PDB file of N, CA and C in Angstrom:
ATOM      1  N   MET A   1      81.687  61.285  77.514  1.00 90.00           N
ATOM      2  CA  MET A   1      81.427  61.166  76.094  1.00 90.00           C
ATOM      3  C   MET A   1      80.290  62.103  75.681  1.00 90.00           C
ATOM      4  N   THR A   2      79.284  62.201  76.520  1.00 92.00           N
ATOM      5  CA  THR A   2      78.157  63.077  76.202  1.00 92.00           C
ATOM      6  C   THR A   2      78.620  64.522  76.080  1.00 92.00           C
ATOM      7  N   PHE A   3      79.497  64.947  76.978  1.00 93.00           N
ATOM      8  CA  PHE A   3      80.005  66.311  76.914  1.00 93.00           C
ATOM      9  C   PHE A   3      80.762  66.551  75.608  1.00 93.00           C
ATOM     10  N   ALA A   4      81.606  65.593  75.225  1.00 95.00           N
ATOM     11  CA  ALA A   4      82.384  65.736  73.994  1.00 95.00           C
ATOM     12  C   ALA A   4      81.464  65.793  72.771  1.00 95.00           C
ATOM     13  N   LEU A   5      80.444  64.951  72.725  1.00 95.00           N
ATOM     14  CA  LEU A   5      79.530  64.956  71.586  1.00 95.00           C
ATOM     15  C   LEU A   5      78.675  66.216  71.548  1.00 95.00           C
ATOM     16  N   THR A   6      78.368  66.774  72.705  1.00 96.00           N
ATOM     17  CA  THR A   6      77.614  68.025  72.749  1.00 96.00           C
ATOM     18  C   THR A   6      78.439  69.156  72.131  1.00 96.00           C
ATOM     19  N   ILE A   7      79.705  69.253  72.517  1.00 96.00           N
ATOM     20  CA  ILE A   7      80.590  70.281  71.974  1.00 96.00           C
ATOM     21  C   ILE A   7      80.811  70.059  70.476  1.00 96.00           C
ATOM     22  N   TYR A   8      81.022  68.815  70.080  1.00 96.00           N
ATOM     23  CA  TYR A   8      81.236  68.472  68.673  1.00 96.00           C
ATOM     24  C   TYR A   8      80.039  68.891  67.820  1.00 96.00           C
ATOM     25  N   SER A   9      78.843  68.536  68.262  1.00 96.00           N
ATOM     26  CA  SER A   9      77.646  68.856  67.485  1.00 96.00           C
ATOM     27  C   SER A   9      77.421  70.353  67.398  1.00 96.00           C
ATOM     28  N   ALA A  10      77.644  71.057  68.505  1.00 96.00           N
ATOM     29  CA  ALA A  10      77.467  72.502  68.491  1.00 96.00           C
ATOM     30  C   ALA A  10      78.467  73.165  67.543  1.00 96.00           C
ATOM     31  N   THR A  11      79.688  72.680  67.542  1.00 96.00           N
ATOM     32  CA  THR A  11      80.717  73.243  66.667  1.00 96.00           C
ATOM     33  C   THR A  11      80.361  73.036  65.201  1.00 96.00           C
ATOM     34  N   PHE A  12      79.969  71.825  64.860  1.00 95.00           N
ATOM     35  CA  PHE A  12      79.720  71.537  63.457  1.00 95.00           C
ATOM     36  C   PHE A  12      78.357  72.024  62.982  1.00 95.00           C
ATOM     37  N   MET A  13      77.452  72.334  63.894  1.00 96.00           N
ATOM     38  CA  MET A  13      76.239  73.041  63.478  1.00 96.00           C
ATOM     39  C   MET A  13      76.633  74.413  62.933  1.00 96.00           C
ATOM     40  N   ARG A  14      77.571  75.053  63.600  1.00 95.00           N
ATOM     41  CA  ARG A  14      78.049  76.367  63.157  1.00 95.00           C
ATOM     42  C   ARG A  14      78.713  76.258  61.789  1.00 95.00           C
ATOM     43  N   TYR A  15      79.594  75.268  61.627  1.00 95.00           N
ATOM     44  CA  TYR A  15      80.319  75.148  60.361  1.00 95.00           C
ATOM     45  C   TYR A  15      79.435  74.676  59.217  1.00 95.00           C
ATOM     46  N   SER A  16      78.364  73.965  59.509  1.00 95.00           N
ATOM     47  CA  SER A  16      77.480  73.526  58.425  1.00 95.00           C
ATOM     48  C   SER A  16      76.759  74.707  57.780  1.00 95.00           C
ATOM     49  N   LEU A  17      76.636  75.802  58.519  1.00 95.00           N
ATOM     50  CA  LEU A  17      76.027  77.008  57.960  1.00 95.00           C
ATOM     51  C   LEU A  17      77.068  77.998  57.437  1.00 95.00           C
ATOM     52  N   ALA A  18      78.341  77.777  57.759  1.00 95.00           N
ATOM     53  CA  ALA A  18      79.399  78.692  57.339  1.00 95.00           C
ATOM     54  C   ALA A  18      79.872  78.399  55.917  1.00 95.00           C
ATOM     55  N   VAL A  19      79.656  77.185  55.430  1.00 94.00           N
ATOM     56  CA  VAL A  19      80.126  76.820  54.091  1.00 94.00           C
ATOM     57  C   VAL A  19      79.159  77.336  53.034  1.00 94.00           C
ATOM     58  N   GLN A  20      79.643  77.399  51.786  1.00 94.00           N
ATOM     59  CA  GLN A  20      78.791  77.792  50.669  1.00 94.00           C
ATOM     60  C   GLN A  20      78.672  76.619  49.719  1.00 94.00           C
ATOM     61  N   PRO A  21      77.531  76.159  49.346  1.00 95.00           N
ATOM     62  CA  PRO A  21      76.218  76.544  49.822  1.00 95.00           C
ATOM     63  C   PRO A  21      75.968  75.983  51.224  1.00 95.00           C
ATOM     64  N   LYS A  22      75.077  76.606  51.935  1.00 95.00           N
ATOM     65  CA  LYS A  22      74.778  76.179  53.308  1.00 95.00           C
ATOM     66  C   LYS A  22      74.233  74.751  53.296  1.00 95.00           C
ATOM     67  N   ASN A  23      74.707  73.952  54.225  1.00 95.00           N
ATOM     68  CA  ASN A  23      74.339  72.544  54.272  1.00 95.00           C
ATOM     69  C   ASN A  23      73.298  72.360  55.386  1.00 95.00           C
ATOM     70  N   TYR A  24      72.037  72.546  55.037  1.00 97.00           N
ATOM     71  CA  TYR A  24      70.963  72.474  56.030  1.00 97.00           C
ATOM     72  C   TYR A  24      70.713  71.048  56.510  1.00 97.00           C
ATOM     73  N   LEU A  25      70.973  70.068  55.672  1.00 97.00           N
ATOM     74  CA  LEU A  25      70.795  68.675  56.089  1.00 97.00           C
ATOM     75  C   LEU A  25      71.802  68.315  57.185  1.00 97.00           C
ATOM     76  N   LEU A  26      73.047  68.691  57.002  1.00 96.00           N
ATOM     77  CA  LEU A  26      74.062  68.447  58.023  1.00 96.00           C
ATOM     78  C   LEU A  26      73.739  69.226  59.298  1.00 96.00           C
ATOM     79  N   PHE A  27      73.254  70.449  59.139  1.00 97.00           N
ATOM     80  CA  PHE A  27      72.846  71.240  60.302  1.00 97.00           C
ATOM     81  C   PHE A  27      71.749  70.516  61.082  1.00 97.00           C
ATOM     82  N   GLY A  28      70.761  69.979  60.365  1.00 97.00           N
ATOM     83  CA  GLY A  28      69.666  69.265  61.022  1.00 97.00           C
ATOM     84  C   GLY A  28      70.148  68.025  61.759  1.00 97.00           C
ATOM     85  N   CYS A  29      71.070  67.289  61.144  1.00 97.00           N
ATOM     86  CA  CYS A  29      71.617  66.091  61.801  1.00 97.00           C
ATOM     87  C   CYS A  29      72.331  66.456  63.097  1.00 97.00           C
ATOM     88  N   HIS A  30      73.145  67.510  63.037  1.00 97.00           N
ATOM     89  CA  HIS A  30      73.867  67.926  64.240  1.00 97.00           C
ATOM     90  C   HIS A  30      72.920  68.531  65.275  1.00 97.00           C
ATOM     91  N   LEU A  31      71.869  69.175  64.833  1.00 97.00           N
ATOM     92  CA  LEU A  31      70.886  69.715  65.772  1.00 97.00           C
ATOM     93  C   LEU A  31      70.202  68.582  66.541  1.00 97.00           C
ATOM     94  N   ILE A  32      69.796  67.543  65.833  1.00 97.00           N
ATOM     95  CA  ILE A  32      69.161  66.397  66.494  1.00 97.00           C
ATOM     96  C   ILE A  32      70.138  65.742  67.462  1.00 97.00           C
ATOM     97  N   ASN A  33      71.392  65.593  67.048  1.00 97.00           N
ATOM     98  CA  ASN A  33      72.389  65.005  67.932  1.00 97.00           C
ATOM     99  C   ASN A  33      72.630  65.894  69.145  1.00 97.00           C
ATOM    100  N   GLU A  34      72.665  67.199  68.960  1.00 97.00           N
ATOM    101  CA  GLU A  34      72.858  68.141  70.073  1.00 97.00           C
ATOM    102  C   GLU A  34      71.743  67.999  71.107  1.00 97.00           C
ATOM    103  N   VAL A  35      70.512  67.988  70.640  1.00 97.00           N
ATOM    104  CA  VAL A  35      69.369  67.862  71.547  1.00 97.00           C
ATOM    105  C   VAL A  35      69.408  66.510  72.262  1.00 97.00           C
ATOM    106  N   SER A  36      69.756  65.461  71.537  1.00 97.00           N
ATOM    107  CA  SER A  36      69.831  64.127  72.144  1.00 97.00           C
ATOM    108  C   SER A  36      70.901  64.078  73.231  1.00 97.00           C
ATOM    109  N   GLN A  37      72.055  64.652  72.961  1.00 97.00           N
ATOM    110  CA  GLN A  37      73.136  64.630  73.947  1.00 97.00           C
ATOM    111  C   GLN A  37      72.800  65.490  75.161  1.00 97.00           C
ATOM    112  N   LEU A  38      72.153  66.620  74.948  1.00 97.00           N
ATOM    113  CA  LEU A  38      71.735  67.447  76.084  1.00 97.00           C
ATOM    114  C   LEU A  38      70.713  66.703  76.944  1.00 97.00           C
ATOM    115  N   THR A  39      69.814  65.965  76.296  1.00 97.00           N
ATOM    116  CA  THR A  39      68.827  65.171  77.039  1.00 97.00           C
ATOM    117  C   THR A  39      69.520  64.086  77.857  1.00 97.00           C
ATOM    118  N   GLN A  40      70.483  63.394  77.250  1.00 96.00           N
ATOM    119  CA  GLN A  40      71.215  62.356  77.973  1.00 96.00           C
ATOM    120  C   GLN A  40      71.999  62.946  79.140  1.00 96.00           C
ATOM    121  N   GLY A  41      72.602  64.115  78.925  1.00 95.00           N
ATOM    122  CA  GLY A  41      73.332  64.774  80.009  1.00 95.00           C
ATOM    123  C   GLY A  41      72.415  65.144  81.154  1.00 95.00           C
ATOM    124  N   TYR A  42      71.226  65.649  80.820  1.00 96.00           N
ATOM    125  CA  TYR A  42      70.249  65.982  81.862  1.00 96.00           C
ATOM    126  C   TYR A  42      69.847  64.731  82.639  1.00 96.00           C
ATOM    127  N   ARG A  43      69.582  63.636  81.924  1.00 94.00           N
ATOM    128  CA  ARG A  43      69.174  62.409  82.602  1.00 94.00           C
ATOM    129  C   ARG A  43      70.269  61.892  83.536  1.00 94.00           C
ATOM    130  N   TYR A  44      71.534  61.987  83.110  1.00 94.00           N
ATOM    131  CA  TYR A  44      72.654  61.552  83.942  1.00 94.00           C
ATOM    132  C   TYR A  44      72.742  62.389  85.217  1.00 94.00           C
ATOM    133  N   VAL A  45      72.714  63.706  85.050  1.00 94.00           N
ATOM    134  CA  VAL A  45      72.827  64.599  86.210  1.00 94.00           C
ATOM    135  C   VAL A  45      71.629  64.414  87.134  1.00 94.00           C
ATOM    136  N   ASN A  46      70.447  64.277  86.577  1.00 93.00           N
ATOM    137  CA  ASN A  46      69.246  64.075  87.392  1.00 93.00           C
ATOM    138  C   ASN A  46      69.355  62.783  88.204  1.00 93.00           C
ATOM    139  N   TRP A  47      69.817  61.729  87.598  1.00 92.00           N
ATOM    140  CA  TRP A  47      69.892  60.425  88.281  1.00 92.00           C
ATOM    141  C   TRP A  47      70.973  60.418  89.351  1.00 92.00           C
ATOM    142  N   HIS A  48      72.172  60.919  89.022  1.00 92.00           N
ATOM    143  CA  HIS A  48      73.311  60.787  89.927  1.00 92.00           C
ATOM    144  C   HIS A  48      73.481  61.950  90.905  1.00 92.00           C
ATOM    145  N   HIS A  49      72.992  63.133  90.566  1.00 89.00           N
ATOM    146  CA  HIS A  49      73.300  64.293  91.404  1.00 89.00           C
ATOM    147  C   HIS A  49      72.076  65.019  91.958  1.00 89.00           C
ATOM    148  N   TRP A  50      70.931  64.862  91.347  1.00 84.00           N
ATOM    149  CA  TRP A  50      69.748  65.604  91.776  1.00 84.00           C
ATOM    150  C   TRP A  50      68.718  64.709  92.462  1.00 84.00           C
ATOM    151  N   GLY A  51      69.106  63.529  92.910  1.00 83.00           N
ATOM    152  CA  GLY A  51      68.240  62.701  93.718  1.00 83.00           C
ATOM    153  C   GLY A  51      67.313  61.773  92.955  1.00 83.00           C
ATOM    154  N   GLY A  52      67.527  61.565  91.678  1.00 80.00           N
ATOM    155  CA  GLY A  52      66.667  60.665  90.917  1.00 80.00           C
ATOM    156  C   GLY A  52      66.777  59.222  91.386  1.00 80.00           C
ATOM    157  N   LYS A  53      67.983  58.814  91.735  1.00 80.00           N
ATOM    158  CA  LYS A  53      68.195  57.443  92.196  1.00 80.00           C
ATOM    159  C   LYS A  53      67.484  57.213  93.527  1.00 80.00           C
ATOM    160  N   ASP A  54      67.584  58.181  94.432  1.00 82.00           N
ATOM    161  CA  ASP A  54      66.930  58.061  95.739  1.00 82.00           C
ATOM    162  C   ASP A  54      65.406  58.020  95.591  1.00 82.00           C
ATOM    163  N   ALA A  55      64.866  58.834  94.710  1.00 81.00           N
ATOM    164  CA  ALA A  55      63.417  58.852  94.486  1.00 81.00           C
ATOM    165  C   ALA A  55      62.945  57.519  93.903  1.00 81.00           C
ATOM    166  N   ALA A  56      63.735  56.946  93.008  1.00 82.00           N
ATOM    167  CA  ALA A  56      63.362  55.661  92.409  1.00 82.00           C
ATOM    168  C   ALA A  56      63.391  54.555  93.460  1.00 82.00           C
ATOM    169  N   GLN A  57      64.388  54.577  94.330  1.00 83.00           N
ATOM    170  CA  GLN A  57      64.464  53.562  95.382  1.00 83.00           C
ATOM    171  C   GLN A  57      63.326  53.715  96.380  1.00 83.00           C
ATOM    172  N   ALA A  58      62.950  54.950  96.692  1.00 83.00           N
ATOM    173  CA  ALA A  58      61.829  55.178  97.595  1.00 83.00           C
ATOM    174  C   ALA A  58      60.525  54.696  96.971  1.00 83.00           C
ATOM    175  N   ALA A  59      60.344  54.960  95.675  1.00 84.00           N
ATOM    176  CA  ALA A  59      59.140  54.498  94.986  1.00 84.00           C
ATOM    177  C   ALA A  59      59.094  52.982  94.945  1.00 84.00           C
ATOM    178  N   LEU A  60      60.237  52.350  94.731  1.00 82.00           N
ATOM    179  CA  LEU A  60      60.295  50.888  94.717  1.00 82.00           C
ATOM    180  C   LEU A  60      59.929  50.315  96.085  1.00 82.00           C
ATOM    181  N   ALA A  61      60.434  50.926  97.147  1.00 81.00           N
ATOM    182  CA  ALA A  61      60.105  50.458  98.497  1.00 81.00           C
ATOM    183  C   ALA A  61      58.613  50.637  98.773  1.00 81.00           C
ATOM    184  N   THR A  62      58.047  51.753  98.353  1.00 84.00           N
ATOM    185  CA  THR A  62      56.614  51.992  98.531  1.00 84.00           C
ATOM    186  C   THR A  62      55.803  50.957  97.765  1.00 84.00           C
ATOM    187  N   GLY A  63      56.240  50.650  96.554  1.00 82.00           N
ATOM    188  CA  GLY A  63      55.547  49.634  95.752  1.00 82.00           C
ATOM    189  C   GLY A  63      55.596  48.261  96.395  1.00 82.00           C
ATOM    190  N   LYS A  64      56.737  47.915  96.972  1.00 80.00           N
ATOM    191  CA  LYS A  64      56.860  46.622  97.641  1.00 80.00           C
ATOM    192  C   LYS A  64      55.941  46.551  98.861  1.00 80.00           C
ATOM    193  N   ASP A  65      55.834  47.658  99.601  1.00 81.00           N
ATOM    194  CA  ASP A  65      54.925  47.706 100.750  1.00 81.00           C
ATOM    195  C   ASP A  65      53.473  47.537 100.309  1.00 81.00           C
ATOM    196  N   ALA A  66      53.127  48.161  99.190  1.00 82.00           N
ATOM    197  CA  ALA A  66      51.759  48.053  98.677  1.00 82.00           C
ATOM    198  C   ALA A  66      51.458  46.624  98.256  1.00 82.00           C
ATOM    199  N   VAL A  67      52.428  45.962  97.637  1.00 85.00           N
ATOM    200  CA  VAL A  67      52.234  44.577  97.210  1.00 85.00           C
ATOM    201  C   VAL A  67      52.025  43.683  98.431  1.00 85.00           C
ATOM    202  N   LYS A  68      52.800  43.896  99.491  1.00 82.00           N
ATOM    203  CA  LYS A  68      52.644  43.094 100.714  1.00 82.00           C
ATOM    204  C   LYS A  68      51.268  43.309 101.327  1.00 82.00           C
ATOM    205  N   ALA A  69      50.777  44.552 101.314  1.00 84.00           N
ATOM    206  CA  ALA A  69      49.459  44.836 101.867  1.00 84.00           C
ATOM    207  C   ALA A  69      48.372  44.129 101.067  1.00 84.00           C
ATOM    208  N   VAL A  70      48.486  44.152  99.759  1.00 90.00           N
ATOM    209  CA  VAL A  70      47.499  43.479  98.913  1.00 90.00           C
ATOM    210  C   VAL A  70      47.567  41.973  99.113  1.00 90.00           C
ATOM    211  N   GLU A  71      48.761  41.423  99.209  1.00 88.00           N
ATOM    212  CA  GLU A  71      48.903  39.986  99.443  1.00 88.00           C
ATOM    213  C   GLU A  71      48.250  39.585 100.763  1.00 88.00           C
ATOM    214  N   GLY A  72      48.392  40.434 101.795  1.00 88.00           N
ATOM    215  CA  GLY A  72      47.760  40.149 103.079  1.00 88.00           C
ATOM    216  C   GLY A  72      46.245  40.149 102.970  1.00 88.00           C
ATOM    217  N   LYS A  73      45.693  41.098 102.215  1.00 89.00           N
ATOM    218  CA  LYS A  73      44.239  41.151 102.038  1.00 89.00           C
ATOM    219  C   LYS A  73      43.746  39.967 101.219  1.00 89.00           C
ATOM    220  N   VAL A  74      44.509  39.564 100.227  1.00 92.00           N
ATOM    221  CA  VAL A  74      44.130  38.391  99.415  1.00 92.00           C
ATOM    222  C   VAL A  74      44.134  37.144 100.283  1.00 92.00           C
ATOM    223  N   ALA A  75      45.120  36.997 101.150  1.00 88.00           N
ATOM    224  CA  ALA A  75      45.184  35.851 102.039  1.00 88.00           C
ATOM    225  C   ALA A  75      43.986  35.841 102.994  1.00 88.00           C
ATOM    226  N   ALA A  76      43.584  37.022 103.488  1.00 88.00           N
ATOM    227  CA  ALA A  76      42.436  37.110 104.384  1.00 88.00           C
ATOM    228  C   ALA A  76      41.151  36.720 103.655  1.00 88.00           C
ATOM    229  N   VAL A  77      41.011  37.174 102.419  1.00 92.00           N
ATOM    230  CA  VAL A  77      39.818  36.823 101.641  1.00 92.00           C
ATOM    231  C   VAL A  77      39.818  35.332 101.321  1.00 92.00           C
ATOM    232  N   ALA A  78      40.981  34.763 101.038  1.00 91.00           N
ATOM    233  CA  ALA A  78      41.088  33.335 100.761  1.00 91.00           C
ATOM    234  C   ALA A  78      40.662  32.519 101.986  1.00 91.00           C
ATOM    235  N   GLU A  79      41.062  32.953 103.163  1.00 88.00           N
ATOM    236  CA  GLU A  79      40.660  32.261 104.394  1.00 88.00           C
ATOM    237  C   GLU A  79      39.159  32.365 104.598  1.00 88.00           C
ATOM    238  N   ALA A  80      38.588  33.563 104.312  1.00 90.00           N
ATOM    239  CA  ALA A  80      37.143  33.736 104.467  1.00 90.00           C
ATOM    240  C   ALA A  80      36.394  32.849 103.503  1.00 90.00           C
ATOM    241  N   VAL A  81      36.908  32.675 102.305  1.00 92.00           N
ATOM    242  CA  VAL A  81      36.240  31.818 101.313  1.00 92.00           C
ATOM    243  C   VAL A  81      36.311  30.366 101.746  1.00 92.00           C
ATOM    244  N   LYS A  82      37.430  29.941 102.330  1.00 89.00           N
ATOM    245  CA  LYS A  82      37.590  28.557 102.773  1.00 89.00           C
ATOM    246  C   LYS A  82      36.588  28.226 103.895  1.00 89.00           C
ATOM    247  N   LYS A  83      36.279  29.221 104.735  1.00 83.00           N
ATOM    248  CA  LYS A  83      35.348  28.992 105.841  1.00 83.00           C
ATOM    249  C   LYS A  83      33.974  28.970 105.286  1.00 83.00           C
TER     250      LYS A  83
END
């Protein structure tokens, strides 16, 4: 869908300037949509094909390890306080 909307917006950006009088408001709307669709396409490709998913999972695992380390230190301090 993103690919289709990218082509659609690019096409109608051209036609919004081809008519008389030029329709700059329509051009602006299609320009914003074009940029939005290109951004979404980049995010999709980055996540599924350029390793974004793997990096996120690695960061999540690192975060979980850090939480376990902090929990261990908190437990040690709690024991020291009890003594």
